[in-house]
N, CA and C atoms as an extended XYZ file, in Angstrom:
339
Properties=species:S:1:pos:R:3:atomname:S:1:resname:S:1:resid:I:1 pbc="F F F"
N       121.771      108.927       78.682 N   UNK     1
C       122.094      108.412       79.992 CA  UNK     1
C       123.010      107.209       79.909 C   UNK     1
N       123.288      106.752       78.594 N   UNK     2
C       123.851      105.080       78.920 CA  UNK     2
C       123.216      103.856       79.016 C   UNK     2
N       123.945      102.543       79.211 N   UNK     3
C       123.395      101.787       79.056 CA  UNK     3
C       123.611      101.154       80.946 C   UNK     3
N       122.908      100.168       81.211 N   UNK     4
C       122.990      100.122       82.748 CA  UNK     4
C       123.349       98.170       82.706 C   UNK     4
N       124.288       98.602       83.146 N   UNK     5
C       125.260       96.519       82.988 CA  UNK     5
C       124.870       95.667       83.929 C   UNK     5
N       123.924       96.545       85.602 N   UNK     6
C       123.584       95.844       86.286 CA  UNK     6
C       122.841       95.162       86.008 C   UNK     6
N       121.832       95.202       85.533 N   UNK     7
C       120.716       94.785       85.299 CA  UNK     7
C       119.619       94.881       86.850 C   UNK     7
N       119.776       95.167       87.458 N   UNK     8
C       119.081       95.602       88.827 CA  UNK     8
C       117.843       96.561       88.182 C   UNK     8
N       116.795       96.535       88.577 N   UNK     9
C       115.826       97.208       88.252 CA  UNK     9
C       115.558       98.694       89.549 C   UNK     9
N       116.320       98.219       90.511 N   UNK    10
C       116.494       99.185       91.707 CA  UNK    10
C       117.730      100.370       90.917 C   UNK    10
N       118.620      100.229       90.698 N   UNK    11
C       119.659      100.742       90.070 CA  UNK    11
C       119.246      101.634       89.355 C   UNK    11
N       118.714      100.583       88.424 N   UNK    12
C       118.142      102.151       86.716 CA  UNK    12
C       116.724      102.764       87.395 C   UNK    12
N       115.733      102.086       88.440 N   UNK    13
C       115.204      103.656       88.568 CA  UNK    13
C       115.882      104.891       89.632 C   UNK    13
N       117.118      104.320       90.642 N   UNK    14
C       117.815      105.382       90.670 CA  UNK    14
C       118.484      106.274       90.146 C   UNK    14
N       118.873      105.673       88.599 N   UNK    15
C       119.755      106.385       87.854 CA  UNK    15
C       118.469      107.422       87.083 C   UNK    15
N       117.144      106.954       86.700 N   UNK    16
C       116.035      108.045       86.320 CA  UNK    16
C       115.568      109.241       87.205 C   UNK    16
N       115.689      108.932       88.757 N   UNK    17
C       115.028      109.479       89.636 CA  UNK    17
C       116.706      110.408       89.536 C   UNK    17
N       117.907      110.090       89.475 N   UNK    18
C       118.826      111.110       89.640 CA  UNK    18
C       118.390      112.259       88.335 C   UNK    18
N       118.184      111.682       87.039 N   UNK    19
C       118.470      112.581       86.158 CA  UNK    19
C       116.871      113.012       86.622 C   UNK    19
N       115.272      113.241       86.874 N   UNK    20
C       114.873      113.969       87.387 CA  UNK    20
C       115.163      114.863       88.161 C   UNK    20
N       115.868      114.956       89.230 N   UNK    21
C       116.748      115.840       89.807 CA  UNK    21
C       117.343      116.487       89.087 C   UNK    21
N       118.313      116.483       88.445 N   UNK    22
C       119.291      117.231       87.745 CA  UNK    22
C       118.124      118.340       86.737 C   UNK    22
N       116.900      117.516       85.987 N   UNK    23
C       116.214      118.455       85.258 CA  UNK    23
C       115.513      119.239       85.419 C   UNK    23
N       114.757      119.352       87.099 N   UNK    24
C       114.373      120.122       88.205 CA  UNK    24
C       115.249      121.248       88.290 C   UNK    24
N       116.891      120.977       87.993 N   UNK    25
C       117.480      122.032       89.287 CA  UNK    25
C       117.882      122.911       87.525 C   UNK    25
N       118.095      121.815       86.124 N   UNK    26
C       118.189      123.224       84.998 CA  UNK    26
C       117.058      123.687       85.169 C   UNK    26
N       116.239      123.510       85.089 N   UNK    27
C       114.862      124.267       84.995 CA  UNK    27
C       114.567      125.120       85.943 C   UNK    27
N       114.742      124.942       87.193 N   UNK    28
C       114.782      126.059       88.175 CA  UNK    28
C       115.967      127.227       87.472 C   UNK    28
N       117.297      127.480       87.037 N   UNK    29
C       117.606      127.697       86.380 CA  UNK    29
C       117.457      128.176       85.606 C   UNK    29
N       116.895      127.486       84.814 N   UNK    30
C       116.619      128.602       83.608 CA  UNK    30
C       115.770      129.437       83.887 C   UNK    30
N       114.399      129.308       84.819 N   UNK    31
C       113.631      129.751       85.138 CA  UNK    31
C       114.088      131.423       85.606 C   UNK    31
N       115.494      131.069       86.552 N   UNK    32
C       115.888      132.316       87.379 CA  UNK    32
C       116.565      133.009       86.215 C   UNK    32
N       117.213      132.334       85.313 N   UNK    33
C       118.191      133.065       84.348 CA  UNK    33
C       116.620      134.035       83.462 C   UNK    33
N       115.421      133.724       83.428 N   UNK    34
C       114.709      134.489       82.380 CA  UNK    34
C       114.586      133.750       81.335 C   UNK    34
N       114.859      132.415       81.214 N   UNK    35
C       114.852      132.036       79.872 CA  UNK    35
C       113.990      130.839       79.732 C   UNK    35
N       112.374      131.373       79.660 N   UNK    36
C       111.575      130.313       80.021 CA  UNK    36
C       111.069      129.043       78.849 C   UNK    36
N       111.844      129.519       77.343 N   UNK    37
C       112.165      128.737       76.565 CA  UNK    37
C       112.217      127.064       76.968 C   UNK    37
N       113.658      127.212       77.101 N   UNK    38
C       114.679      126.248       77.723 CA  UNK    38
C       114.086      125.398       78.623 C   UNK    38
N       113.580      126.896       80.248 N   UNK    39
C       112.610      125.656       81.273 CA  UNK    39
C       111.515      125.081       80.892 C   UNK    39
N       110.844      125.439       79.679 N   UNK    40
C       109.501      124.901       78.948 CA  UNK    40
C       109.832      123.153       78.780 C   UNK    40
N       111.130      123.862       78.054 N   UNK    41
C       111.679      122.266       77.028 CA  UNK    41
C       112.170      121.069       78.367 C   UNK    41
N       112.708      121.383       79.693 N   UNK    42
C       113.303      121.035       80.745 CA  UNK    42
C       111.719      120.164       80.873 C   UNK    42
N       110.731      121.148       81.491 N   UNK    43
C       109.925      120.672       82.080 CA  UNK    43
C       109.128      119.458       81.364 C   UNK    43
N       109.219      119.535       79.858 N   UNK    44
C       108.653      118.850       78.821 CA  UNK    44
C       109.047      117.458       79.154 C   UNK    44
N       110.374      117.414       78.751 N   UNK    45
C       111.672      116.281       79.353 CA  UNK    45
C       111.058      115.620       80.697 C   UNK    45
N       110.677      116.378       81.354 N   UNK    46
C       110.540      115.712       82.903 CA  UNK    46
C       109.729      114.567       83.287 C   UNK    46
N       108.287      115.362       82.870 N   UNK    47
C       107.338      114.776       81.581 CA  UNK    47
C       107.424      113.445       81.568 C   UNK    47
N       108.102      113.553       79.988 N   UNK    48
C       108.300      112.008       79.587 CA  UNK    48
C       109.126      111.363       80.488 C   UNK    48
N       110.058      111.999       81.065 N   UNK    49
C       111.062      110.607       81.913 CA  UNK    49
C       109.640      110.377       83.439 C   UNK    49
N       108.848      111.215       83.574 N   UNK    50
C       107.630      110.512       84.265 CA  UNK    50
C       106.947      108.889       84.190 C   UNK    50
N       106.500      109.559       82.732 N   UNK    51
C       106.060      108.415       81.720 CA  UNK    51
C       106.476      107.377       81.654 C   UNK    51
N       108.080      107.190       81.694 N   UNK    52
C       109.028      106.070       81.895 CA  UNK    52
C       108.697      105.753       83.118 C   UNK    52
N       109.373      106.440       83.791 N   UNK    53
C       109.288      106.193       85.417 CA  UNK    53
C       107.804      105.018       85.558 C   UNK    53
N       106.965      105.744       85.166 N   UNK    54
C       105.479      104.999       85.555 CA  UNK    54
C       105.765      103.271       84.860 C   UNK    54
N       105.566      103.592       83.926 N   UNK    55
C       105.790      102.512       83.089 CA  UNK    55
C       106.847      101.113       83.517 C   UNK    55
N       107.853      101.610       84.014 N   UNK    56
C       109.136      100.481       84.611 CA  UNK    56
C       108.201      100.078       85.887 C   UNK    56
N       108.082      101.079       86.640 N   UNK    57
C       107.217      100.222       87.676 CA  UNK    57
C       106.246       99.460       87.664 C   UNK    57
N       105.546       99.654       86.303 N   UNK    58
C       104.258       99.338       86.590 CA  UNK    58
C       104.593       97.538       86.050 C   UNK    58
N       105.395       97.411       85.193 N   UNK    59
C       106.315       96.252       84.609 CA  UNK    59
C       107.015       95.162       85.745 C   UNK    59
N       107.528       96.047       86.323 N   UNK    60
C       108.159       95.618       88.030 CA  UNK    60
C       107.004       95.099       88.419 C   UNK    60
N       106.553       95.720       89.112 N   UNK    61
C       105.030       94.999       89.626 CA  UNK    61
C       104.519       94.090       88.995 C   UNK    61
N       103.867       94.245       87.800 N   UNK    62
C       103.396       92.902       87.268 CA  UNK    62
C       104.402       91.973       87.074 C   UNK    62
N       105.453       91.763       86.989 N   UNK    63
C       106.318       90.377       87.085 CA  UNK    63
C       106.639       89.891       88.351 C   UNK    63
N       106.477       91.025       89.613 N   UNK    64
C       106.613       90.356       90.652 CA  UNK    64
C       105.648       89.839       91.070 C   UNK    64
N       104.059       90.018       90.632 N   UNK    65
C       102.712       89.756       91.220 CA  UNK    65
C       102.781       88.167       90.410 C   UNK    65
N       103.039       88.286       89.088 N   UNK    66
C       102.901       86.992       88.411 CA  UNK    66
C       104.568       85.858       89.155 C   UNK    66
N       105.068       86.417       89.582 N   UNK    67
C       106.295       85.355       90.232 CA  UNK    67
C       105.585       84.940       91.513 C   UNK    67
N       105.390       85.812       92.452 N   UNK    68
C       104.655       85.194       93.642 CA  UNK    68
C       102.995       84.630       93.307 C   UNK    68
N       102.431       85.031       92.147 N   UNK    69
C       101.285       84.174       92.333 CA  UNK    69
C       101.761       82.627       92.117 C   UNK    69
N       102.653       82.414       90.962 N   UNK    70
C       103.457       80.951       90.973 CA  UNK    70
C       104.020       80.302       91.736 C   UNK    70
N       104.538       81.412       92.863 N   UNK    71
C       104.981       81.169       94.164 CA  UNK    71
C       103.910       80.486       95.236 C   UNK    71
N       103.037       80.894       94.871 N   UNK    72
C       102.066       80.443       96.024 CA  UNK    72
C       101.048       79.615       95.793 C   UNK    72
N       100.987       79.537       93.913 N   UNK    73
C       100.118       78.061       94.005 CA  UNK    73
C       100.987       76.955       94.213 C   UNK    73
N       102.521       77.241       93.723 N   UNK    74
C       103.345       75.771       93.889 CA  UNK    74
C       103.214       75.586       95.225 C   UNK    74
N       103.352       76.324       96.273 N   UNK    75
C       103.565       76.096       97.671 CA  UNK    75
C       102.234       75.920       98.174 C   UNK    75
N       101.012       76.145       97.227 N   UNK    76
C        99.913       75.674       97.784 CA  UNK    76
C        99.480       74.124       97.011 C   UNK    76
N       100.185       73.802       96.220 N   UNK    77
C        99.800       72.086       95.749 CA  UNK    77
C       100.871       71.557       96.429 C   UNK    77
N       102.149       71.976       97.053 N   UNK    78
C       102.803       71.062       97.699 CA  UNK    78
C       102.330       70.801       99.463 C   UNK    78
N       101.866       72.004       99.666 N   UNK    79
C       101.111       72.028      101.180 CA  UNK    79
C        99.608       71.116      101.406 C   UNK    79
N        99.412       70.858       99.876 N   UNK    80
C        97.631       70.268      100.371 CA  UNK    80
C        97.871       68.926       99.751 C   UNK    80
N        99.178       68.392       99.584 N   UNK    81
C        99.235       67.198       99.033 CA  UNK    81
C       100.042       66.819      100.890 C   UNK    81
N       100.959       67.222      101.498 N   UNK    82
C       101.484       67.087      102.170 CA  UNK    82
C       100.518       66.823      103.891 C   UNK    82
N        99.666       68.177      103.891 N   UNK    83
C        98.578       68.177      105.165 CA  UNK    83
C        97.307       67.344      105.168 C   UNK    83
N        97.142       67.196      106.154 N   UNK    84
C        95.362       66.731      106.438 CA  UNK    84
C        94.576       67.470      106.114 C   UNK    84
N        93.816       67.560      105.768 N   UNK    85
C        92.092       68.273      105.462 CA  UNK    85
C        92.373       69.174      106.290 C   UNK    85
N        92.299       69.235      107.236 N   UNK    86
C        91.978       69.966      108.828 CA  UNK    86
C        93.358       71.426      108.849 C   UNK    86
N        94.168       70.705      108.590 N   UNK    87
C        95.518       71.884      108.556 CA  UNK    87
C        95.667       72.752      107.265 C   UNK    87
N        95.103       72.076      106.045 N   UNK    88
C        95.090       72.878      104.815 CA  UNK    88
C        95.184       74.193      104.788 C   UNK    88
N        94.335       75.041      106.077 N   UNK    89
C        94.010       76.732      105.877 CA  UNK    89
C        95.193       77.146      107.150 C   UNK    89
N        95.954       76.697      107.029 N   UNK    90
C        97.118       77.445      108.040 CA  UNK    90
C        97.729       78.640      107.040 C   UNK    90
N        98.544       79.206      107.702 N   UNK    91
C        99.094       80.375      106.872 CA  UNK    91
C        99.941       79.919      105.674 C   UNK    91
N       100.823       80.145      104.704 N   UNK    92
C       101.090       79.972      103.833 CA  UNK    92
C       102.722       79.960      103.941 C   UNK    92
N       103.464       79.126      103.195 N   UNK    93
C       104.927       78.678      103.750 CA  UNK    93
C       105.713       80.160      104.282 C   UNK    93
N       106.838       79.624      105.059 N   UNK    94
C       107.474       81.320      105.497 CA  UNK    94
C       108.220       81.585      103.846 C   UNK    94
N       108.616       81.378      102.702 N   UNK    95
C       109.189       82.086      101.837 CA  UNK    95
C       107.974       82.256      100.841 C   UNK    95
N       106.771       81.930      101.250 N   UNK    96
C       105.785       82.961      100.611 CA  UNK    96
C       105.637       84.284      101.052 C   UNK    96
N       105.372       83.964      102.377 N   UNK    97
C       105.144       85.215      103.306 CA  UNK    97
C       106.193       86.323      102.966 C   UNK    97
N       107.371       85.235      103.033 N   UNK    98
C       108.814       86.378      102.631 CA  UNK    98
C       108.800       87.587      101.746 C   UNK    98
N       108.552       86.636      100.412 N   UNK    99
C       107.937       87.231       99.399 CA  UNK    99
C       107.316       88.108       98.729 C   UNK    99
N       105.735       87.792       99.672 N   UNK   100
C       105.256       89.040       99.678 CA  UNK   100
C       105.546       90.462      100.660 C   UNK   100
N       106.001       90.176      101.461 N   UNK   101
C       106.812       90.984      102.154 CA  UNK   101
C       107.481       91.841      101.760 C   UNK   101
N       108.420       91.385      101.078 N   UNK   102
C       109.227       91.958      100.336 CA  UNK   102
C       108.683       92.663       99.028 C   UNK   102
N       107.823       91.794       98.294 N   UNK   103
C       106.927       92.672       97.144 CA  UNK   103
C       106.628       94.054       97.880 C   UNK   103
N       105.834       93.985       98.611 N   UNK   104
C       105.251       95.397       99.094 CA  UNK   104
C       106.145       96.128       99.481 C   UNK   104
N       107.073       95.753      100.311 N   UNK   105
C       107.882       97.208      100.117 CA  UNK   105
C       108.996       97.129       98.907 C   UNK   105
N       109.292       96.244       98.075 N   UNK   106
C       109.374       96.899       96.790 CA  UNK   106
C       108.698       98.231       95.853 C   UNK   106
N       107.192       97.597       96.199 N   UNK   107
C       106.262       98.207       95.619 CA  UNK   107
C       106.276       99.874       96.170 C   UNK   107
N       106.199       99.929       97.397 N   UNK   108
C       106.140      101.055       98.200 CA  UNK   108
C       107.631      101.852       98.412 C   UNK   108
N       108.663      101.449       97.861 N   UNK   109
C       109.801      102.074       97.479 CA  UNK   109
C       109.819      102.576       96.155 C   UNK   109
N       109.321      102.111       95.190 N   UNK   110
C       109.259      102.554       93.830 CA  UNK   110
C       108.255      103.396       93.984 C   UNK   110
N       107.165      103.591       94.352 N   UNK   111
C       106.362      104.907       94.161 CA  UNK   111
C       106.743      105.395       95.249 C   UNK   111
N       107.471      105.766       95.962 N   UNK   112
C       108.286      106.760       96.537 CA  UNK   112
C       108.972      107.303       95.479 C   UNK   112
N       109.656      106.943       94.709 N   UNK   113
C       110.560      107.525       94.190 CA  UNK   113
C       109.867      108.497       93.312 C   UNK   113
């Protein structure tokens, strides 16, 4: 497949989720040609680029869970040094919220794919 210069983690699992596609449609393929060899070895392939697949996400996720947990104790020692007793349990700054916001449907775009 190459090497990927973006460095975007959105990018290279589009570029995995394309070549799934492509190994779906030899394998259908071979399947119709009679040559269930080939779709054995296709489907094998698919397989492991699964395996990957799982694996990048699951990597994704844990660095974004460990960035926003850092995210939110810093913004929670700068909020309880800053408030009164009384205001401490308000909601949590808006670029936490952001954050996680955004985590989840990170999260929920990658297992789509």
């Amino acid at each position: 497949m190459g090497s990927d210069t973006t460095r975007l983690p959105g990018a290279y699992v589009g570029q995995l989720a394309d070549h799934a596609r492509k190994l779906q449609s030899e394998a259908r393929n071979a399947i119709a040609q009679g040559d269930y060899a080939r779709a054995a070895a296709l489907i094998g392939d698919a397989e492991l680029l699964a395996e990957d697949v799982h694996d990048l996400v699951d990597a994704i996720e844990v660095r974004q869970a460990d960035r926003l947990l850092g995210l939110t104790v810093q913004a929670a020692e700068t909020e309880a040094k800053a408030q009164p007793r009384r205001q401490r349990f308000a909601l949590p700054a808006r670029r936490v919220r952001v954050a996680l916001g955004a985590s989840l449907a990170m999260s929920l775009a990658l297992v789509e794919c």
